[in-house]
Tab-separated table of C-alpha atoms and ligand atoms in Angstrom:
chain	number	residue	atom	x	y	z
T	1379	MET	CA	34.795	11.414	-37.185
T	1380	ILE	CA	30.999	11.418	-37.469
T	1381	SER	CA	29.524	14.876	-36.910
T	1382	ARG	CA	26.664	15.520	-34.507
T	1383	GLY	CA	24.633	16.721	-37.499
T	1384	ALA	CA	25.063	13.356	-39.223
T	1385	VAL	CA	24.014	11.517	-36.067
T	1386	ARG	CA	20.987	13.784	-35.809
T	1387	SER	CA	19.975	13.143	-39.405
T	1388	ALA	CA	20.396	9.391	-38.925
T	1389	CYS	CA	18.159	9.558	-35.823
T	1390	ILE	CA	15.477	11.464	-37.709
T	1391	VAL	CA	15.585	8.991	-40.633
T	1392	PHE	CA	15.227	6.183	-38.071
T	1393	LEU	CA	12.277	7.930	-36.425
T	1394	LEU	CA	10.551	8.499	-39.764
T	1395	PHE	CA	11.161	4.875	-40.696
T	1396	ALA	CA	9.682	3.755	-37.377
T	1397	ASN	CA	6.578	5.776	-38.190
T	1398	ARG	CA	6.316	4.146	-41.627
T	1399	LEU	CA	6.071	0.851	-39.780
T	1400	ASN	CA	3.078	2.234	-37.884
T	1401	ALA	CA	1.428	3.411	-41.072
T	1402	ASP	CA	1.992	-0.026	-42.569
T	1403	GLY	CA	-0.354	-1.498	-40.041
T	1404	MET	CA	1.874	-2.888	-37.298
T	1405	LYS	CA	-0.785	-2.001	-34.802
T	1406	HIS	CA	1.142	-2.684	-31.635
T	1407	LYS	CA	4.087	-0.462	-32.550
T	1408	LEU	CA	4.654	2.811	-30.735
T	1409	HIS	CA	4.271	6.068	-32.588
T	1410	VAL	CA	7.696	7.716	-32.662
T	1411	SER	CA	8.703	11.254	-33.644
T	1412	GLU	CA	11.260	13.881	-32.678
T	1413	PHE	CA	10.428	15.955	-29.575
T	1414	GLY	CA	13.294	18.406	-30.040
T	1415	THR	CA	17.044	18.850	-30.003
T	1416	THR	CA	18.991	19.509	-26.822
T	1417	GLN	CA	21.340	22.463	-26.437
T	1418	GLY	CA	24.115	19.902	-26.911
T	1419	GLY	CA	22.674	18.798	-30.278
T	1420	ASP	CA	21.118	15.468	-29.290
T	1421	SER	CA	17.904	14.465	-31.027
T	1422	ILE	CA	15.231	13.578	-28.467
T	1423	GLY	CA	12.603	10.963	-29.316
T	1424	ARG	CA	8.921	11.271	-28.423
T	1425	PHE	CA	7.189	7.908	-27.944
T	1426	VAL	CA	3.401	7.557	-27.823
T	1427	LEU	CA	1.840	4.544	-26.085
T	1428	THR	CA	-1.891	3.957	-26.639
T	1429	ASN	CA	-4.386	1.293	-25.588
T	1430	ASP	CA	-7.864	0.038	-26.555
T	1431	ARG	CA	-9.522	2.048	-23.787
T	1432	GLY	CA	-8.459	5.506	-24.946
T	1433	ALA	CA	-5.490	5.981	-22.614
T	1434	VAL	CA	-2.413	7.698	-24.084
T	1435	ALA	CA	1.010	8.032	-22.455
T	1436	VAL	CA	3.762	10.138	-24.015
T	1437	VAL	CA	7.365	9.608	-22.926
T	1438	ILE	CA	10.508	11.346	-24.193
T	1439	SER	CA	14.062	10.055	-24.229
T	1440	TYR	CA	15.285	13.166	-22.368
T	1441	GLY	CA	15.257	12.107	-18.720
T	1442	ALA	CA	13.055	9.072	-19.591
T	1443	THR	CA	10.312	11.572	-18.800
T	1444	LEU	CA	6.553	11.028	-18.804
T	1445	VAL	CA	5.339	14.221	-20.506
T	1446	SER	CA	1.629	13.472	-20.891
T	1447	LEU	CA	-0.906	10.927	-19.640
T	1448	ARG	CA	-4.468	11.071	-20.931
T	1449	MET	CA	-7.147	9.263	-18.939
T	1450	SER	CA	-10.962	9.429	-19.050
T	1451	ASP	CA	-13.164	11.055	-16.441
T	1452	ARG	CA	-16.475	9.551	-15.262
T	1453	MET	CA	-18.217	10.928	-18.394
T	1454	GLY	CA	-15.637	9.246	-20.642
T	1455	ARG	CA	-13.860	12.516	-21.496
T	1456	ALA	CA	-10.076	12.130	-21.685
T	1457	ALA	CA	-7.740	14.778	-20.277
T	1458	ASP	CA	-4.076	15.054	-19.417
T	1459	VAL	CA	-3.560	14.287	-15.726
T	1460	VAL	CA	0.165	15.116	-15.388
T	1461	LEU	CA	2.038	18.414	-15.389
T	1462	GLY	CA	4.839	19.150	-17.840
T	1463	TYR	CA	6.215	21.480	-20.491
T	1464	ASP	CA	5.391	22.020	-24.159
T	1465	ASN	CA	8.993	21.903	-25.307
T	1466	LEU	CA	12.376	20.407	-24.545
T	1467	ALA	CA	13.843	23.654	-23.217
T	1468	GLY	CA	11.294	23.463	-20.377
T	1469	TYR	CA	12.686	20.078	-19.334
T	1470	GLU	CA	16.323	21.128	-19.845
T	1471	TYR	CA	16.082	24.262	-17.733
T	1472	GLY	CA	13.150	23.446	-15.435
T	1473	LYS	CA	13.825	22.756	-11.773
T	1474	SER	CA	10.626	20.911	-10.846
T	1475	TYR	CA	11.506	17.413	-12.151
T	1476	PHE	CA	8.132	17.146	-13.976
T	1477	GLY	CA	7.601	13.473	-14.957
T	1478	GLY	CA	11.333	12.679	-14.892
T	1479	THR	CA	13.105	9.451	-13.991
T	1480	ILE	CA	15.038	10.204	-10.822
T	1481	GLY	CA	18.426	8.694	-10.034
T	1482	ARG	CA	20.903	7.577	-8.978
T	1483	TYR	CA	19.315	8.426	-5.648
T	1484	GLY	CA	15.736	9.673	-5.298
T	1485	ASN	CA	15.329	12.390	-2.636
T	1486	ARG	CA	17.998	13.691	-0.255
T	1487	ILE	CA	21.329	12.520	1.126
T	1488	ALA	CA	22.549	14.573	4.086
T	1489	GLY	CA	25.609	16.648	3.237
T	1490	GLY	CA	25.833	14.591	0.030
T	1491	GLN	CA	27.911	12.138	2.105
T	1492	PHE	CA	27.565	8.555	3.187
T	1493	PRO	CA	29.703	5.594	4.273
T	1494	LEU	CA	30.134	2.734	1.817
T	1495	GLY	CA	32.540	-0.174	2.219
T	1496	GLY	CA	34.386	1.569	5.079
T	1497	LYS	CA	34.989	4.813	3.137
T	1498	MET	CA	33.058	8.071	2.936
T	1499	VAL	CA	31.549	8.850	-0.464
T	1500	GLN	CA	30.937	12.509	-1.394
T	1501	VAL	CA	28.292	13.168	-4.051
T	1502	SER	CA	27.321	16.533	-5.511
T	1503	LYS	CA	25.308	18.947	-3.368
T	1504	ASN	CA	22.504	20.749	-5.161
T	1505	ASP	CA	19.952	21.470	-2.422
T	1506	GLY	CA	21.556	23.723	0.190
T	1507	PRO	CA	23.834	21.482	2.243
T	1508	ASN	CA	22.343	18.278	0.777
T	1509	SER	CA	22.205	16.223	-2.411
T	1510	LEU	CA	18.764	15.936	-4.030
T	1511	HIS	CA	17.470	13.577	-6.738
T	1512	GLY	CA	20.891	12.383	-7.944
T	1513	GLY	CA	22.797	15.691	-7.771
T	1514	THR	CA	23.381	18.602	-10.145
T	1515	THR	CA	22.674	16.614	-13.320
T	1516	GLY	CA	20.478	13.697	-12.329
T	1517	PHE	CA	19.050	11.000	-14.604
T	1518	ASN	CA	16.124	13.321	-15.419
T	1519	LYS	CA	18.597	15.558	-17.310
T	1520	ARG	CA	20.374	12.804	-19.250
T	1521	VAL	CA	19.747	11.545	-22.778
T	1522	TRP	CA	18.407	7.977	-22.756
T	1523	ALA	CA	18.109	5.507	-25.645
T	1524	GLY	CA	14.576	4.312	-26.447
T	1525	VAL	CA	13.565	0.958	-27.971
T	1526	ASP	CA	10.055	-0.232	-28.793
T	1527	ARG	CA	9.374	-3.501	-26.916
T	1528	SER	CA	5.628	-3.624	-27.576
T	1529	ARG	CA	3.784	-6.932	-27.358
T	1530	ASP	CA	0.298	-7.959	-28.481
T	1531	ASP	CA	-1.131	-7.306	-25.016
T	1532	ALA	CA	0.718	-4.053	-24.196
T	1533	GLN	CA	2.708	-1.207	-25.649
T	1534	VAL	CA	6.115	-1.092	-24.034
T	1535	LEU	CA	8.911	1.461	-24.248
T	1536	GLU	CA	12.351	0.513	-22.940
T	1537	LEU	CA	14.794	3.305	-22.126
T	1538	SER	CA	18.391	2.797	-21.130
T	1539	TYR	CA	21.182	4.943	-19.797
T	1540	VAL	CA	24.725	4.170	-18.661
T	1541	SER	CA	25.864	6.315	-15.750
T	1542	PRO	CA	29.694	6.350	-15.760
T	1543	ASP	CA	31.754	5.442	-12.683
T	1544	GLY	CA	32.042	8.605	-10.574
T	1545	GLU	CA	29.157	10.486	-12.180
T	1546	GLU	CA	27.936	13.088	-9.641
T	1547	GLY	CA	30.383	11.387	-7.242
T	1548	TYR	CA	28.640	7.981	-7.195
T	1549	PRO	CA	30.937	4.958	-7.451
T	1550	GLY	CA	30.427	2.282	-10.119
T	1551	ARG	CA	29.328	2.273	-13.734
T	1552	LEU	CA	25.566	1.905	-13.411
T	1553	GLN	CA	23.652	0.446	-16.345
T	1554	VAL	CA	20.036	1.496	-15.974
T	1555	LYS	CA	16.943	0.331	-17.803
T	1556	VAL	CA	13.416	1.688	-17.366
T	1557	THR	CA	10.315	0.344	-19.089
T	1558	TYR	CA	6.942	2.047	-19.428
T	1559	THR	CA	4.141	-0.474	-20.096
T	1560	LEU	CA	0.570	0.443	-21.087
T	1561	PRO	CA	-1.605	-2.708	-21.268
T	1562	ALA	CA	-4.052	-2.874	-24.205
T	1563	LYS	CA	-7.055	-3.585	-21.986
T	1564	ARG	CA	-6.279	-1.838	-18.709
T	1565	ASN	CA	-5.862	1.841	-17.871
T	1566	GLU	CA	-2.647	1.546	-15.949
T	1567	LEU	CA	0.894	2.658	-16.546
T	1568	ARG	CA	3.518	0.300	-15.178
T	1569	ILE	CA	7.105	1.446	-14.669
T	1570	ASP	CA	9.905	-1.054	-14.096
T	1571	TYR	CA	13.446	-0.077	-13.169
T	1572	TRP	CA	16.563	-2.247	-13.398
T	1573	ALA	CA	20.168	-1.390	-12.609
T	1574	THR	CA	23.493	-3.212	-12.433
T	1575	THR	CA	26.877	-1.895	-11.312
T	1576	ASP	CA	30.520	-2.921	-11.563
T	1577	LYS	CA	31.404	-1.489	-8.107
T	1578	ASP	CA	29.365	-1.370	-4.901
T	1579	THR	CA	27.126	1.711	-4.977
T	1580	VAL	CA	23.643	2.912	-3.951
T	1581	SER	CA	20.532	2.910	-6.121
T	1582	ASN	CA	17.095	4.420	-5.462
T	1583	LEU	CA	15.134	5.132	-8.629
T	1584	THR	CA	11.707	6.710	-8.956
T	1585	ASN	CA	9.443	8.764	-11.192
T	1586	HIS	CA	8.598	12.378	-10.399
T	1587	SER	CA	5.212	12.838	-12.089
T	1588	TYR	CA	2.977	15.589	-10.737
T	1589	PHE	CA	-0.673	14.571	-10.958
T	1590	ASN	CA	-3.752	16.752	-11.123
T	1591	LEU	CA	-6.621	14.314	-11.633
T	1592	SER	CA	-9.110	17.095	-12.411
T	1593	GLY	CA	-7.424	17.388	-15.810
T	1594	VAL	CA	-7.241	21.152	-15.283
T	1595	ALA	CA	-3.664	21.869	-14.335
T	1596	SER	CA	-4.342	25.491	-13.342
T	1597	THR	CA	-6.299	24.340	-10.276
T	1598	GLU	CA	-4.990	23.404	-6.827
T	1599	ILE	CA	-4.993	19.741	-5.806
T	1600	LEU	CA	-6.235	20.423	-2.255
T	1601	GLU	CA	-9.695	18.864	-2.843
T	1602	HIS	CA	-8.245	15.529	-3.989
T	1603	GLU	CA	-8.953	12.849	-1.371
T	1604	LEU	CA	-5.951	10.755	-0.431
T	1605	VAL	CA	-5.356	7.409	1.253
T	1606	LEU	CA	-1.831	6.301	2.199
T	1607	HIS	CA	-1.459	2.724	3.438
T	1608	ALA	CA	1.040	3.623	6.105
T	1609	SER	CA	0.836	3.939	9.876
T	1610	ARG	CA	4.275	5.591	10.201
T	1611	PHE	CA	6.281	8.271	8.437
T	1612	THR	CA	9.870	9.505	8.626
T	1613	PRO	CA	9.938	12.976	10.252
T	1614	VAL	CA	12.592	15.396	8.975
T	1615	ASP	CA	14.773	18.278	10.144
T	1616	SER	CA	14.495	21.795	8.722
T	1617	THR	CA	16.549	20.772	5.624
T	1618	LEU	CA	14.168	17.843	4.971
T	1619	ILE	CA	16.613	15.144	6.077
T	1620	PRO	CA	15.001	12.291	8.085
T	1621	THR	CA	15.879	12.298	11.763
T	1622	GLY	CA	15.905	8.473	11.736
T	1623	GLU	CA	12.696	8.145	13.726
T	1624	LEU	CA	9.754	6.117	12.366
T	1625	ARG	CA	6.879	8.124	13.870
T	1626	ALA	CA	3.264	6.929	14.233
T	1627	VAL	CA	0.845	8.974	12.093
T	1628	SER	CA	-1.974	8.427	14.555
T	1629	GLY	CA	-3.379	11.732	15.850
T	1630	THR	CA	-1.323	13.841	13.406
T	1631	PRO	CA	-2.055	15.570	10.036
T	1632	PHE	CA	0.031	12.738	8.528
T	1633	ASP	CA	-2.686	10.145	9.120
T	1634	PHE	CA	-4.110	9.308	5.683
T	1635	ARG	CA	-5.239	5.794	6.537
T	1636	LYS	CA	-8.835	6.884	5.828
T	1637	PRO	CA	-9.709	9.067	2.795
T	1638	ILE	CA	-9.308	12.765	3.541
T	1639	ALA	CA	-8.801	15.855	1.378
T	1640	ILE	CA	-5.142	16.798	0.913
T	1641	GLY	CA	-6.009	20.343	1.992
T	1642	ALA	CA	-7.978	19.396	5.121
T	1643	ARG	CA	-5.040	19.747	7.540
T	1644	ILE	CA	-2.240	21.118	5.362
T	1645	ASN	CA	-2.192	24.472	7.219
T	1646	HIS	CA	-2.267	22.986	10.718
T	1647	ASP	CA	0.197	24.394	13.192
T	1648	ASP	CA	2.605	21.456	12.974
T	1649	GLU	CA	6.394	21.621	12.911
T	1650	GLN	CA	6.707	18.909	10.247
T	1651	LEU	CA	4.261	20.693	7.931
T	1652	LYS	CA	6.240	23.916	8.470
T	1653	PHE	CA	9.526	22.214	7.523
T	1654	GLY	CA	7.936	20.825	4.330
T	1655	LYS	CA	5.897	23.986	3.583
T	1656	GLY	CA	3.097	21.408	3.392
T	1657	TYR	CA	3.459	17.678	2.769
T	1658	ASP	CA	6.917	16.655	1.568
T	1659	HIS	CA	7.587	13.489	3.540
T	1660	ASN	CA	8.224	9.782	3.221
T	1661	TRP	CA	5.596	7.343	4.503
T	1662	VAL	CA	6.607	3.862	5.656
T	1663	LEU	CA	4.381	1.522	3.664
T	1664	GLU	CA	2.564	-1.323	5.350
T	1665	LYS	CA	4.004	-4.536	3.995
T	1666	SER	CA	2.144	-7.814	4.070
T	1667	ASP	CA	4.129	-11.047	4.256
T	1668	LYS	CA	3.699	-11.465	0.514
T	1669	PRO	CA	6.544	-10.085	-1.529
T	1670	GLY	CA	5.773	-8.071	-4.637
T	1671	LEU	CA	3.397	-5.263	-5.491
T	1672	GLN	CA	1.295	-3.756	-2.709
T	1673	LEU	CA	-1.317	-1.042	-2.790
T	1674	ALA	CA	0.418	2.067	-1.413
T	1675	ALA	CA	-1.908	4.994	-2.167
T	1676	GLU	CA	-5.340	5.868	-3.551
T	1677	VAL	CA	-6.459	9.286	-4.739
T	1678	PHE	CA	-9.995	10.396	-5.708
T	1679	GLU	CA	-10.819	13.658	-7.459
T	1680	PRO	CA	-14.508	14.468	-6.858
T	1681	THR	CA	-15.350	16.708	-9.865
T	1682	SER	CA	-13.969	14.369	-12.558
T	1683	GLY	CA	-14.501	11.121	-10.651
T	1684	ARG	CA	-10.980	9.982	-11.525
T	1685	VAL	CA	-9.307	7.509	-9.172
T	1686	LEU	CA	-5.579	6.815	-9.083
T	1687	GLU	CA	-4.193	3.790	-7.265
T	1688	VAL	CA	-0.454	3.434	-6.765
T	1689	LEU	CA	1.016	-0.042	-6.333
T	1690	THR	CA	4.679	-0.610	-5.679
T	1691	THR	CA	7.361	-3.051	-4.597
T	1692	GLU	CA	9.123	-0.205	-2.722
T	1693	PRO	CA	9.042	0.205	1.088
T	1694	GLY	CA	8.309	3.957	1.029
T	1695	ILE	CA	6.407	6.702	-0.736
T	1696	GLN	CA	7.178	10.431	-0.828
T	1697	PHE	CA	3.960	12.398	-0.843
T	1698	TYR	CA	4.812	15.914	-2.010
T	1699	SER	CA	1.998	18.456	-2.303
T	1700	GLY	CA	3.677	20.721	-4.866
T	1701	ASN	CA	4.812	23.273	-2.279
T	1702	PHE	CA	7.675	24.592	-4.411
T	1703	LEU	CA	5.410	25.363	-7.379
T	1704	ASP	CA	5.114	29.124	-7.152
T	1705	GLY	CA	3.103	30.160	-10.192
T	1706	ALA	CA	6.259	30.990	-12.165
T	1707	ALA	CA	6.572	27.773	-14.206
T	1708	ARG	CA	4.764	27.996	-17.553
T	1709	GLY	CA	3.607	24.510	-18.396
T	1710	LYS	CA	1.804	22.758	-21.237
T	1711	GLY	CA	-0.522	24.944	-23.260
T	1712	GLY	CA	1.097	28.056	-21.766
T	1713	GLU	CA	-0.617	27.370	-18.431
T	1714	LEU	CA	0.959	28.983	-15.357
T	1715	TYR	CA	1.273	26.271	-12.733
T	1716	ALA	CA	-0.017	27.657	-9.469
T	1717	TYR	CA	1.114	26.834	-5.946
T	1718	ARG	CA	0.079	23.214	-5.263
T	1719	ALA	CA	-1.270	22.603	-8.793
T	1720	GLY	CA	0.061	19.043	-8.712
T	1721	PHE	CA	1.024	16.356	-6.211
T	1722	CYS	CA	3.680	13.646	-6.451
T	1723	LEU	CA	3.617	10.115	-5.094
T	1724	GLU	CA	7.230	9.024	-5.472
T	1725	THR	CA	7.658	5.338	-4.674
T	1726	GLN	CA	11.094	4.854	-3.164
T	1727	HIS	CA	13.456	3.659	-0.456
T	1728	PHE	CA	13.558	6.199	2.367
T	1729	PRO	CA	15.475	9.473	1.941
T	1730	ASP	CA	19.033	9.461	3.296
T	1731	SER	CA	18.964	5.667	3.794
T	1732	PRO	CA	22.766	5.287	3.363
T	1733	ASN	CA	23.130	7.225	6.644
T	1734	HIS	CA	20.504	5.266	8.636
T	1735	ASN	CA	21.143	1.647	9.545
T	1736	ASN	CA	17.531	1.213	10.693
T	1737	PHE	CA	16.171	2.022	7.185
T	1738	PRO	CA	15.948	-0.655	4.449
T	1739	SER	CA	19.289	-0.676	2.613
T	1740	THR	CA	19.800	1.029	-0.767
T	1741	GLU	CA	23.192	-0.521	-1.337
T	1742	LEU	CA	23.665	-2.261	-4.682
T	1743	LYS	CA	26.551	-4.711	-4.720
T	1744	ALA	CA	28.775	-5.129	-7.771
T	1745	GLY	CA	27.222	-7.776	-9.984
T	1746	ALA	CA	23.801	-7.665	-8.263
T	1747	THR	CA	20.632	-6.487	-10.020
T	1748	TYR	CA	18.326	-3.764	-8.721
T	1749	HIS	CA	14.673	-4.126	-9.781
T	1750	SER	CA	11.703	-2.046	-8.721
T	1751	THR	CA	8.126	-1.817	-10.027
T	1752	THR	CA	5.382	0.787	-9.670
T	1753	ILE	CA	1.921	0.830	-11.246
T	1754	PHE	CA	-0.266	3.924	-11.618
T	1755	ARG	CA	-3.788	2.462	-12.097
T	1756	PHE	CA	-6.729	4.613	-13.185
T	1757	SER	CA	-10.506	4.201	-12.915
T	1758	THR	CA	-13.515	6.412	-12.179
T	1759	ARG	CA	-16.347	6.387	-9.696
T	1760	GLU	CA	-19.261	8.506	-8.528
T	1761	LYS	CA	-18.942	10.457	-5.266
U	377	GLA	C1	10.768	15.986	-3.952
U	377	GLA	C2	11.352	16.618	-2.754
U	377	GLA	C3	10.847	18.000	-2.644
U	377	GLA	C4	11.160	18.804	-3.875
U	377	GLA	C5	10.608	18.108	-5.076
U	377	GLA	C6	11.009	18.793	-6.345
U	377	GLA	O1	9.471	15.674	-3.792
U	377	GLA	O2	11.113	15.886	-1.578
U	377	GLA	O3	11.397	18.616	-1.517
U	377	GLA	O4	12.548	18.936	-4.012
U	377	GLA	O5	11.040	16.778	-5.117
U	377	GLA	O6	10.765	20.164	-6.326
């Protein structure tokens, strides 16, 4: 019987060895170290991806979580543009999903129940009457295995996790792989997701990064200007479950087809904004006839000049304006994260799809492969 301590030591020796490789001049290798040890005794790796343009992404093997992303402002000064914690305990006990990989099902499933293959499936409920972000212990709270897959033109981290049959109530043993890719010459972070199952199941994976493009995470994100390439959204009930309607955004505070500050209409007297305590909704992305990546969202932060473009193969995007941040979470550098100090753009299939036949299907058949891609692309501009 190999003790946990021995496994831990072996992991640390491996990590140190991996770093020796860096020191020995294998330029394209990731920098690897230990981020911490979980309460259960698992050693968690910290992987640093860098490029020739000064961008740095840091990902940990706990939750396949993006913990830091440094990008330049219009003066060339780099700053961290995502929220997170300084230590592993923050991620283990935190409830905000900062930077985590979300699965098996991103967002909500009504009553945690859905029909599949003529039977009702019951998954764990962790958000009032509903299931949220994969249930009580979602993929963001699991220990993943990390492997360096860097190439000459990009640094690449591959993370994998096997979700056993029945985990959180979901049928099928799901083998999941996520890669983070930072190209040497471009300031963009690409995330690819793959999954296969041995029984029919559902799969809807995403990343839950909170962005604050000002680089100052103590500030509100209400001045950021947003564009969403969507003319419809999926309105919700008071528990944030879609009603099934695809509603036109035209004439509502949900119309982001032209750039407008996130805060411009967030306090309007609108039932949907009340249900979400701000924006916490899924937009139906405009799809051209071409398959593949499409531009879904653009965000501009006026003081820093940073621009974020989000491209995805997914049909939907959850724009969440950080309405559950309440100033209690102490984030990186001991910063208290205020109400609406970050926003999320979660590329996804629509919430509660397994209960809506008119939504694109999230079913993954035994033997089939799920694949989804999202790119967060950064640049700067003047006003
Ligand atoms: C998603 C949900 C929100 C909230 C956050 C995490 O964006 O739609 O309602 O649960 O995750 O706090």
